[in-house]
Tab-separated table of C-alpha atoms and ligand atoms in Angstrom:
chain	number	residue	atom	x	y	z
A	101	UNK	CA	-62.173	236.674	5.486
A	102	UNK	CA	-62.438	239.238	8.298
A	103	UNK	CA	-62.802	243.019	7.351
A	104	UNK	CA	-59.839	245.036	8.142
A	105	UNK	CA	-60.128	247.571	10.928
A	106	UNK	CA	-61.349	251.108	9.723
A	107	UNK	CA	-58.944	254.198	9.487
A	108	UNK	CA	-60.691	257.324	10.748
A	109	UNK	CA	-59.436	260.645	9.476
A	110	UNK	CA	-60.679	264.237	9.632
A	111	UNK	CA	-59.348	267.624	10.255
A	112	UNK	CA	-60.086	271.207	10.986
A	113	UNK	CA	-58.855	274.415	9.644
A	114	UNK	CA	-56.836	276.897	12.148
A	115	UNK	CA	-58.755	279.634	10.473
A	116	UNK	CA	-60.077	281.211	13.805
A	117	UNK	CA	-61.333	279.894	17.089
A	118	UNK	CA	-63.276	276.634	16.921
A	119	UNK	CA	-66.985	277.194	17.269
A	120	UNK	CA	-70.155	275.352	18.416
A	121	UNK	CA	-70.622	273.983	14.869
A	122	UNK	CA	-67.119	272.610	14.807
A	123	UNK	CA	-67.589	270.972	18.123
A	124	UNK	CA	-70.914	269.242	17.421
A	125	UNK	CA	-70.268	268.591	13.714
A	126	UNK	CA	-66.740	267.471	14.027
A	127	UNK	CA	-64.546	267.483	17.180
A	128	UNK	CA	-67.053	265.547	19.449
A	129	UNK	CA	-67.391	262.872	16.614
A	130	UNK	CA	-63.668	262.671	16.328
A	131	UNK	CA	-63.171	262.281	20.258
A	132	UNK	CA	-66.103	259.661	20.317
A	133	UNK	CA	-64.549	257.665	17.596
A	134	UNK	CA	-61.428	256.841	19.694
A	135	UNK	CA	-63.768	254.324	21.500
A	136	UNK	CA	-64.168	252.418	18.236
A	137	UNK	CA	-61.521	249.880	17.159
A	138	UNK	CA	-59.219	250.868	14.199
A	139	UNK	CA	-56.576	253.626	13.586
A	140	UNK	CA	-57.295	257.242	14.228
A	141	UNK	CA	-55.776	260.354	12.506
A	142	UNK	CA	-56.810	263.891	13.147
A	143	UNK	CA	-55.095	266.930	11.699
A	144	UNK	CA	-54.998	270.767	11.922
A	145	UNK	CA	-55.288	271.777	8.345
A	146	UNK	CA	-52.888	274.860	8.290
A	147	UNK	CA	-52.117	274.440	4.561
A	148	UNK	CA	-55.868	274.991	3.926
A	149	UNK	CA	-56.041	277.940	6.508
A	150	UNK	CA	-53.638	279.762	4.366
A	151	UNK	CA	-56.494	280.536	1.935
A	152	UNK	CA	-57.760	282.861	4.649
A	153	UNK	CA	-55.219	283.609	7.453
A	154	UNK	CA	-52.409	286.025	6.051
A	155	UNK	CA	-50.522	286.583	9.199
A	156	UNK	CA	-47.771	284.157	10.135
A	157	UNK	CA	-48.060	284.648	13.837
A	158	UNK	CA	-51.888	284.562	13.841
A	159	UNK	CA	-51.581	281.112	12.067
A	160	UNK	CA	-48.989	279.694	14.326
A	161	UNK	CA	-51.093	280.792	17.449
A	162	UNK	CA	-54.468	279.291	15.815
A	163	UNK	CA	-52.598	276.006	15.447
A	164	UNK	CA	-51.649	275.788	19.154
A	165	UNK	CA	-55.149	277.078	20.071
A	166	UNK	CA	-56.810	274.448	18.097
A	167	UNK	CA	-54.604	271.719	19.479
A	168	UNK	CA	-55.162	272.841	23.007
A	169	UNK	CA	-58.979	272.865	22.294
A	170	UNK	CA	-58.981	269.358	20.955
A	171	UNK	CA	-56.875	267.877	23.924
A	172	UNK	CA	-59.113	269.774	26.351
A	173	UNK	CA	-62.170	268.351	24.797
A	174	UNK	CA	-60.948	264.850	25.031
A	175	UNK	CA	-58.624	264.106	22.136
A	176	UNK	CA	-55.938	261.618	23.317
A	177	UNK	CA	-52.771	261.918	21.353
A	178	UNK	CA	-51.683	258.458	22.808
A	179	UNK	CA	-54.703	256.856	20.993
A	180	UNK	CA	-54.824	258.908	17.865
A	181	UNK	CA	-52.218	260.329	15.526
A	182	UNK	CA	-52.809	264.041	16.095
A	183	UNK	CA	-50.763	266.373	13.855
A	184	UNK	CA	-50.306	269.507	11.887
A	185	UNK	CA	-51.074	268.850	7.988
A	186	UNK	CA	-47.961	270.792	6.960
A	187	UNK	CA	-45.780	268.244	8.811
A	188	UNK	CA	-46.706	265.896	6.221
A	189	UNK	CA	-45.623	267.738	2.932
A	190	UNK	CA	-46.490	264.531	0.865
A	191	UNK	CA	-49.955	265.589	0.837
A	192	UNK	CA	-49.178	268.549	-1.574
A	193	UNK	CA	-47.400	265.938	-3.830
A	194	UNK	CA	-50.491	263.763	-3.841
A	195	UNK	CA	-52.750	266.751	-4.363
A	196	UNK	CA	-50.848	267.350	-7.681
A	197	UNK	CA	-51.330	263.976	-8.799
A	198	UNK	CA	-54.956	263.999	-8.122
A	199	UNK	CA	-55.237	267.428	-9.900
A	200	UNK	CA	-54.056	265.883	-13.082
A	201	UNK	CA	-57.154	263.607	-13.119
A	202	UNK	CA	-59.780	266.150	-11.831
A	203	UNK	CA	-62.090	267.970	-14.165
A	204	UNK	CA	-62.610	271.661	-13.751
A	205	UNK	CA	-66.279	270.847	-13.790
A	206	UNK	CA	-66.034	268.685	-10.522
A	207	UNK	CA	-64.591	271.780	-8.711
A	208	UNK	CA	-66.992	274.246	-10.096
A	209	UNK	CA	-69.880	272.253	-8.634
A	210	UNK	CA	-68.485	272.609	-4.960
A	211	UNK	CA	-71.253	274.231	-2.835
A	212	UNK	CA	-68.699	275.413	-0.040
A	213	UNK	CA	-66.762	277.296	-2.677
A	214	UNK	CA	-69.996	278.811	-4.299
A	215	UNK	CA	-71.380	279.812	-0.710
A	216	UNK	CA	-68.117	281.572	0.122
A	217	UNK	CA	-68.129	283.563	-3.081
A	218	UNK	CA	-71.734	284.281	-2.572
A	219	UNK	CA	-70.885	285.643	0.996
A	220	UNK	CA	-68.413	288.152	-0.709
A	221	UNK	CA	-65.116	286.310	-0.072
A	222	UNK	CA	-62.770	286.898	-2.927
A	223	UNK	CA	-61.512	283.450	-3.927
A	224	UNK	CA	-57.868	282.494	-4.719
A	225	UNK	CA	-56.907	279.636	-6.772
A	226	UNK	CA	-55.998	277.762	-3.463
A	227	UNK	CA	-59.700	278.192	-2.235
A	228	UNK	CA	-60.811	276.834	-5.611
A	229	UNK	CA	-58.731	273.932	-5.478
A	230	UNK	CA	-59.448	273.300	-1.814
A	231	UNK	CA	-61.331	269.874	-2.538
A	232	UNK	CA	-58.158	268.438	-4.259
A	233	UNK	CA	-56.001	269.072	-1.235
A	234	UNK	CA	-58.677	267.826	0.989
A	235	UNK	CA	-58.946	264.545	-1.122
A	236	UNK	CA	-55.053	264.251	-0.808
A	237	UNK	CA	-55.406	264.537	3.025
A	238	UNK	CA	-57.937	261.722	3.081
A	239	UNK	CA	-56.313	259.420	0.579
A	240	UNK	CA	-52.743	259.783	1.883
A	241	UNK	CA	-53.480	257.547	4.849
A	242	UNK	CA	-55.756	255.107	3.241
A	243	UNK	CA	-58.520	256.398	5.236
A	244	UNK	CA	-61.923	254.597	5.250
A	245	UNK	CA	-64.175	256.700	7.500
A	246	UNK	CA	-64.206	260.533	7.479
A	247	UNK	CA	-66.330	262.068	10.243
A	248	UNK	CA	-67.532	265.451	9.226
A	249	UNK	CA	-70.330	267.980	9.389
A	250	UNK	CA	-72.822	268.169	6.494
A	251	UNK	CA	-71.116	270.992	4.589
A	252	UNK	CA	-68.186	268.693	4.014
A	253	UNK	CA	-69.969	265.645	2.641
A	254	UNK	CA	-69.729	266.844	-0.842
A	255	UNK	CA	-65.997	267.135	-0.574
A	256	UNK	CA	-65.816	263.590	0.521
A	257	UNK	CA	-67.831	262.640	-2.482
A	258	UNK	CA	-65.486	264.482	-4.647
A	259	UNK	CA	-62.550	262.672	-3.004
A	260	UNK	CA	-64.255	259.270	-4.000
A	261	UNK	CA	-64.550	260.564	-7.588
A	262	UNK	CA	-60.837	261.601	-7.526
A	263	UNK	CA	-59.840	258.123	-6.342
A	264	UNK	CA	-61.912	256.480	-8.915
A	265	UNK	CA	-60.627	258.546	-11.639
A	266	UNK	CA	-56.855	257.992	-10.523
A	267	UNK	CA	-57.320	254.246	-10.101
A	268	UNK	CA	-58.931	253.742	-13.324
A	269	UNK	CA	-56.233	255.572	-15.125
A	270	UNK	CA	-53.209	254.199	-13.189
A	271	UNK	CA	-54.401	251.062	-11.270
A	272	UNK	CA	-55.674	250.353	-7.702
A	273	UNK	CA	-53.719	252.979	-5.595
A	274	UNK	CA	-56.107	254.764	-3.489
A	275	UNK	CA	-58.736	253.523	-0.951
A	276	UNK	CA	-62.280	254.822	-1.309
A	277	UNK	CA	-63.400	256.658	1.856
A	278	UNK	CA	-66.944	257.201	3.253
A	279	UNK	CA	-68.096	260.386	5.227
A	280	UNK	CA	-69.818	259.866	8.484
A	281	UNK	CA	-72.158	262.441	9.840
A	282	UNK	CA	-73.373	262.945	13.359
A	283	UNK	CA	-76.424	260.943	14.192
A	284	UNK	CA	-78.538	264.007	14.959
A	285	UNK	CA	-79.089	266.251	11.964
A	286	UNK	CA	-79.141	269.468	14.059
A	287	UNK	CA	-75.569	268.610	15.151
A	288	UNK	CA	-74.509	268.056	11.504
A	289	UNK	CA	-75.366	271.439	10.630
A	290	UNK	CA	-75.437	274.091	13.529
A	291	UNK	CA	-76.873	277.393	12.673
A	292	UNK	CA	-74.891	280.617	13.196
A	293	UNK	CA	-76.013	283.421	15.526
A	294	UNK	CA	-77.654	284.914	12.358
A	295	UNK	CA	-79.345	281.802	11.387
A	296	UNK	CA	-77.162	280.778	8.363
A	297	UNK	CA	-74.550	277.870	8.765
A	298	UNK	CA	-72.213	278.817	11.651
A	299	UNK	CA	-68.867	279.564	10.063
A	300	UNK	CA	-65.694	281.235	11.218
A	301	UNK	CA	-65.605	283.279	8.116
A	302	UNK	CA	-69.190	284.530	8.340
A	303	UNK	CA	-68.660	286.311	11.638
A	304	UNK	CA	-71.651	284.371	13.173
A	305	UNK	CA	-70.079	281.776	15.276
A	306	UNK	CA	-69.776	281.134	19.082
A	307	UNK	CA	-66.384	280.075	20.376
A	308	UNK	CA	-66.706	276.902	22.420
A	309	UNK	CA	-64.767	278.446	25.335
A	310	UNK	CA	-66.320	281.963	25.293
A	311	UNK	CA	-67.198	283.218	28.720
A	312	UNK	CA	-68.556	285.882	31.019
A	313	UNK	CA	-69.712	289.100	29.311
A	314	UNK	CA	-68.670	288.116	25.942
A	315	UNK	CA	-70.755	284.875	26.048
A	316	UNK	CA	-73.652	286.903	27.166
A	317	UNK	CA	-73.085	289.366	24.293
A	318	UNK	CA	-72.880	286.661	21.716
A	319	UNK	CA	-76.018	284.909	22.968
A	320	UNK	CA	-77.843	288.289	22.961
A	321	UNK	CA	-77.167	288.494	19.206
A	322	UNK	CA	-79.483	285.455	18.472
A	323	UNK	CA	-82.468	287.007	16.864
A	324	UNK	CA	-85.794	287.200	18.706
A	325	UNK	CA	-88.969	289.343	18.297
A	326	UNK	CA	-91.009	291.700	20.285
A	327	UNK	CA	-93.777	289.393	21.412
A	328	UNK	CA	-94.608	289.367	25.045
A	329	UNK	CA	-93.761	286.223	27.255
A	330	UNK	CA	-97.384	285.708	27.936
A	331	UNK	CA	-98.077	285.289	24.175
A	332	UNK	CA	-98.207	281.559	23.169
A	333	UNK	CA	-95.538	280.816	20.616
A	334	UNK	CA	-94.528	278.121	18.283
A	335	UNK	CA	-91.140	276.770	19.680
A	336	UNK	CA	-89.985	275.591	16.266
A	337	UNK	CA	-89.935	279.194	15.133
A	338	UNK	CA	-87.722	280.366	17.928
A	339	UNK	CA	-83.987	280.109	16.983
A	340	UNK	CA	-82.829	280.128	20.607
A	341	UNK	CA	-84.444	276.480	20.833
A	342	UNK	CA	-81.765	275.378	18.143
A	343	UNK	CA	-79.158	276.088	20.476
A	344	UNK	CA	-80.877	274.911	23.701
A	345	UNK	CA	-81.480	271.632	21.955
A	346	UNK	CA	-77.867	271.136	21.561
A	347	UNK	CA	-77.049	271.672	25.330
A	348	UNK	CA	-80.063	270.668	27.403
A	349	UNK	CA	-81.333	267.089	28.295
A	350	UNK	CA	-84.450	266.207	26.417
A	351	UNK	CA	-86.738	266.406	29.413
A	352	UNK	CA	-85.871	269.855	30.418
A	353	UNK	CA	-86.038	271.068	26.747
A	354	UNK	CA	-89.415	269.840	26.393
A	355	UNK	CA	-90.454	271.532	29.617
A	356	UNK	CA	-89.265	275.034	28.276
A	357	UNK	CA	-90.891	274.383	24.968
A	358	UNK	CA	-94.237	273.444	26.697
A	359	UNK	CA	-94.187	276.575	28.807
A	360	UNK	CA	-93.474	278.830	25.847
A	361	UNK	CA	-96.128	277.168	23.727
A	362	UNK	CA	-98.729	277.562	26.573
A	363	UNK	CA	-97.889	281.200	27.339
A	364	UNK	CA	-99.838	283.056	29.895
A	365	UNK	CA	-98.967	284.225	33.320
A	366	UNK	CA	-95.363	283.052	34.310
A	367	UNK	CA	-94.306	281.900	30.837
A	368	UNK	CA	-90.640	282.390	30.114
A	369	UNK	CA	-89.590	285.358	27.887
A	370	UNK	CA	-86.668	285.264	25.631
A	371	UNK	CA	-84.471	286.734	28.258
A	372	UNK	CA	-85.028	283.756	30.399
A	373	UNK	CA	-84.339	281.340	27.585
A	374	UNK	CA	-80.970	283.424	26.875
A	375	UNK	CA	-79.912	283.010	30.701
A	376	UNK	CA	-80.657	279.298	30.664
A	377	UNK	CA	-78.706	279.020	27.337
A	378	UNK	CA	-75.558	280.832	28.851
A	379	UNK	CA	-75.618	278.558	32.050
A	380	UNK	CA	-76.034	275.359	29.928
A	381	UNK	CA	-73.009	276.587	27.782
A	382	UNK	CA	-71.045	277.104	30.836
A	383	UNK	CA	-71.861	273.746	32.408
A	384	UNK	CA	-71.108	272.043	29.210
A	385	UNK	CA	-67.720	273.709	28.241
A	386	UNK	CA	-66.499	275.140	31.619
A	387	UNK	CA	-64.311	272.239	32.744
A	388	UNK	CA	-62.825	271.856	29.195
A	389	UNK	CA	-62.172	275.744	29.239
A	390	UNK	CA	-60.194	275.330	32.464
A	391	UNK	CA	-58.052	272.501	30.874
A	392	UNK	CA	-57.574	274.523	27.576
A	393	UNK	CA	-56.105	277.527	29.660
A	394	UNK	CA	-53.603	275.274	31.220
A	395	UNK	CA	-52.412	273.631	27.954
A	396	UNK	CA	-52.157	277.040	26.375
A	397	UNK	CA	-49.729	278.037	28.953
A	398	UNK	CA	-47.165	275.509	27.572
A	399	UNK	CA	-46.955	275.998	23.838
A	400	UNK	CA	-43.612	274.169	23.383
A	401	UNK	CA	-45.339	270.934	24.796
A	402	UNK	CA	-48.132	271.403	22.176
A	403	UNK	CA	-45.708	271.531	19.479
A	404	UNK	CA	-43.853	268.557	20.742
A	405	UNK	CA	-47.109	266.648	20.844
A	406	UNK	CA	-47.972	267.717	17.335
A	407	UNK	CA	-44.562	266.612	15.978
A	408	UNK	CA	-44.773	263.207	17.546
A	409	UNK	CA	-48.172	262.612	15.844
A	410	UNK	CA	-46.779	263.820	12.591
A	411	UNK	CA	-43.850	261.443	12.581
A	412	UNK	CA	-46.199	258.400	12.707
A	413	UNK	CA	-48.699	259.828	10.178
A	414	UNK	CA	-45.823	260.773	7.853
A	415	UNK	CA	-44.614	257.110	7.596
A	416	UNK	CA	-48.045	256.120	6.149
A	417	UNK	CA	-48.248	259.182	3.683
A	418	UNK	CA	-44.741	258.463	2.307
A	419	UNK	CA	-45.766	254.853	1.588
A	420	UNK	CA	-48.996	255.927	-0.169
A	421	UNK	CA	-47.238	258.800	-2.101
A	422	UNK	CA	-44.501	256.332	-3.325
A	423	UNK	CA	-47.288	253.957	-4.408
A	424	UNK	CA	-48.933	256.619	-6.378
A	425	UNK	CA	-45.622	257.916	-8.028
A	426	UNK	CA	-44.699	254.468	-8.953
A	427	UNK	CA	-48.192	253.780	-10.465
A	428	UNK	CA	-48.042	256.854	-12.812
A	429	UNK	CA	-44.510	256.490	-14.081
A	430	UNK	CA	-42.707	259.117	-11.761
A	431	UNK	CA	-40.553	256.361	-10.215
B	501	AQP	N1	-71.983	274.945	11.360
B	501	AQP	C1	-71.489	273.708	11.470
B	501	AQP	N2	-72.197	272.794	11.873
B	501	AQP	C2	-71.708	271.415	11.964
B	501	AQP	N3	-70.464	271.170	11.505
B	501	AQP	C3	-69.872	272.166	11.207
B	501	AQP	N4	-68.418	272.194	10.653
B	501	AQP	C4	-68.195	273.520	10.344
B	501	AQP	N5	-69.147	274.383	10.502
B	501	AQP	C5	-70.241	273.539	10.989
B	501	AQP	C6	-67.489	271.072	10.590
B	501	AQP	O1	-66.313	271.506	11.133
B	501	AQP	C7	-65.250	270.646	10.514
B	501	AQP	C8	-64.050	271.484	10.252
B	501	AQP	O2	-64.380	272.619	9.592
B	501	AQP	P1	-63.274	273.720	8.942
B	501	AQP	O3	-62.990	274.595	9.928
B	501	AQP	O4	-62.193	272.955	8.344
B	501	AQP	O5	-64.007	274.197	7.655
B	501	AQP	P2	-65.367	274.735	7.454
B	501	AQP	O6	-66.264	273.559	7.374
B	501	AQP	O7	-65.422	275.632	6.342
B	501	AQP	O8	-65.657	275.506	8.774
B	501	AQP	P3	-65.941	277.077	8.899
B	501	AQP	O9	-66.298	277.363	10.346
B	501	AQP	O10	-67.061	277.387	7.946
B	501	AQP	O11	-64.606	277.476	8.590
B	501	AQP	P4	-64.184	278.692	7.565
B	501	AQP	O12	-65.303	279.741	7.777
B	501	AQP	O13	-62.792	279.035	7.935
B	501	AQP	O14	-64.223	278.082	6.244
B	501	AQP	C9	-65.878	270.058	9.285
B	501	AQP	O15	-66.056	268.579	9.528
B	501	AQP	C10	-67.080	270.874	9.112
B	501	AQP	O16	-68.020	269.919	8.566
């Protein structure tokens, strides 16, 4: 018997402008997955973003901004169902069904929740139950592969637990998904400008389409020390190299590292590394940035594309929702 083609699914919250971590951990994987056979569903998680975004216009703008960002970076809405989470309200029904089989202990173990609270974010019940809505997002489409960054792996494992609990109580309804990380571990968890995980809510992020003075200023925030360029240094202790490694070819990266390690007359200082980082960032994102600006000029078209994606995705979610309701006696 042949194995069925995979169903890829993932999402990003429109909780701010997408950053380098979102790109290397998620968006790039999502775009690359289009080359693999199977079905592809990607969504903008606006229900989730309500836990942090309080202003309606900001949320609407963030949704369009994220859609334009994805399309500019290569997402093809003709090959993937690309949609807004809230255009498929069945996920909230499925989330309730999952909540009835989910123990409090499972949610209390969520690292992401604990990290946010430790960073001073005042949690709502919505933030606490985020993994349940995320599980519903995944299970609503019989997804089998969920490409995410490292911070989301635990949530996919919780989804597996919820599917198992539901299925063992009510019969085989949900399909068990697997997380997929980027092959390179430095892309699975991109550090922020301050060294902890890059995150929109920690104020340590670098927007993928930053440019000009703002880009220089952001790169200027990456911590360095006061050692002279001529002093030999261990490149693995220099945070700037974490970013250069994401954007430079291997050979060029090695040359910079060798020169820093050797020190002496003519060795590059932190300023040189920062200038090269800004150039490499511009080379990498410049062309997509231009497309992004064009796409943002036609918000009505972005809305239309999102709605078209949602129509197709919703058919699948309705079928899974009906199956789940039937199984637990609500139909
Ligand atoms: N620093 C990161 N490195 C690698 N991948 C990352 N992702 C997020 N940060 C990094 C991946 O991006 C996808 C979407 O994330 P999200 O916006 O839905 O939620 P998040 O993981 O909570 O991202 P942020 O920036 O930290 O958002 P806020 O601060 O709003 O909660 C996921 O696949 C994630 O792994």
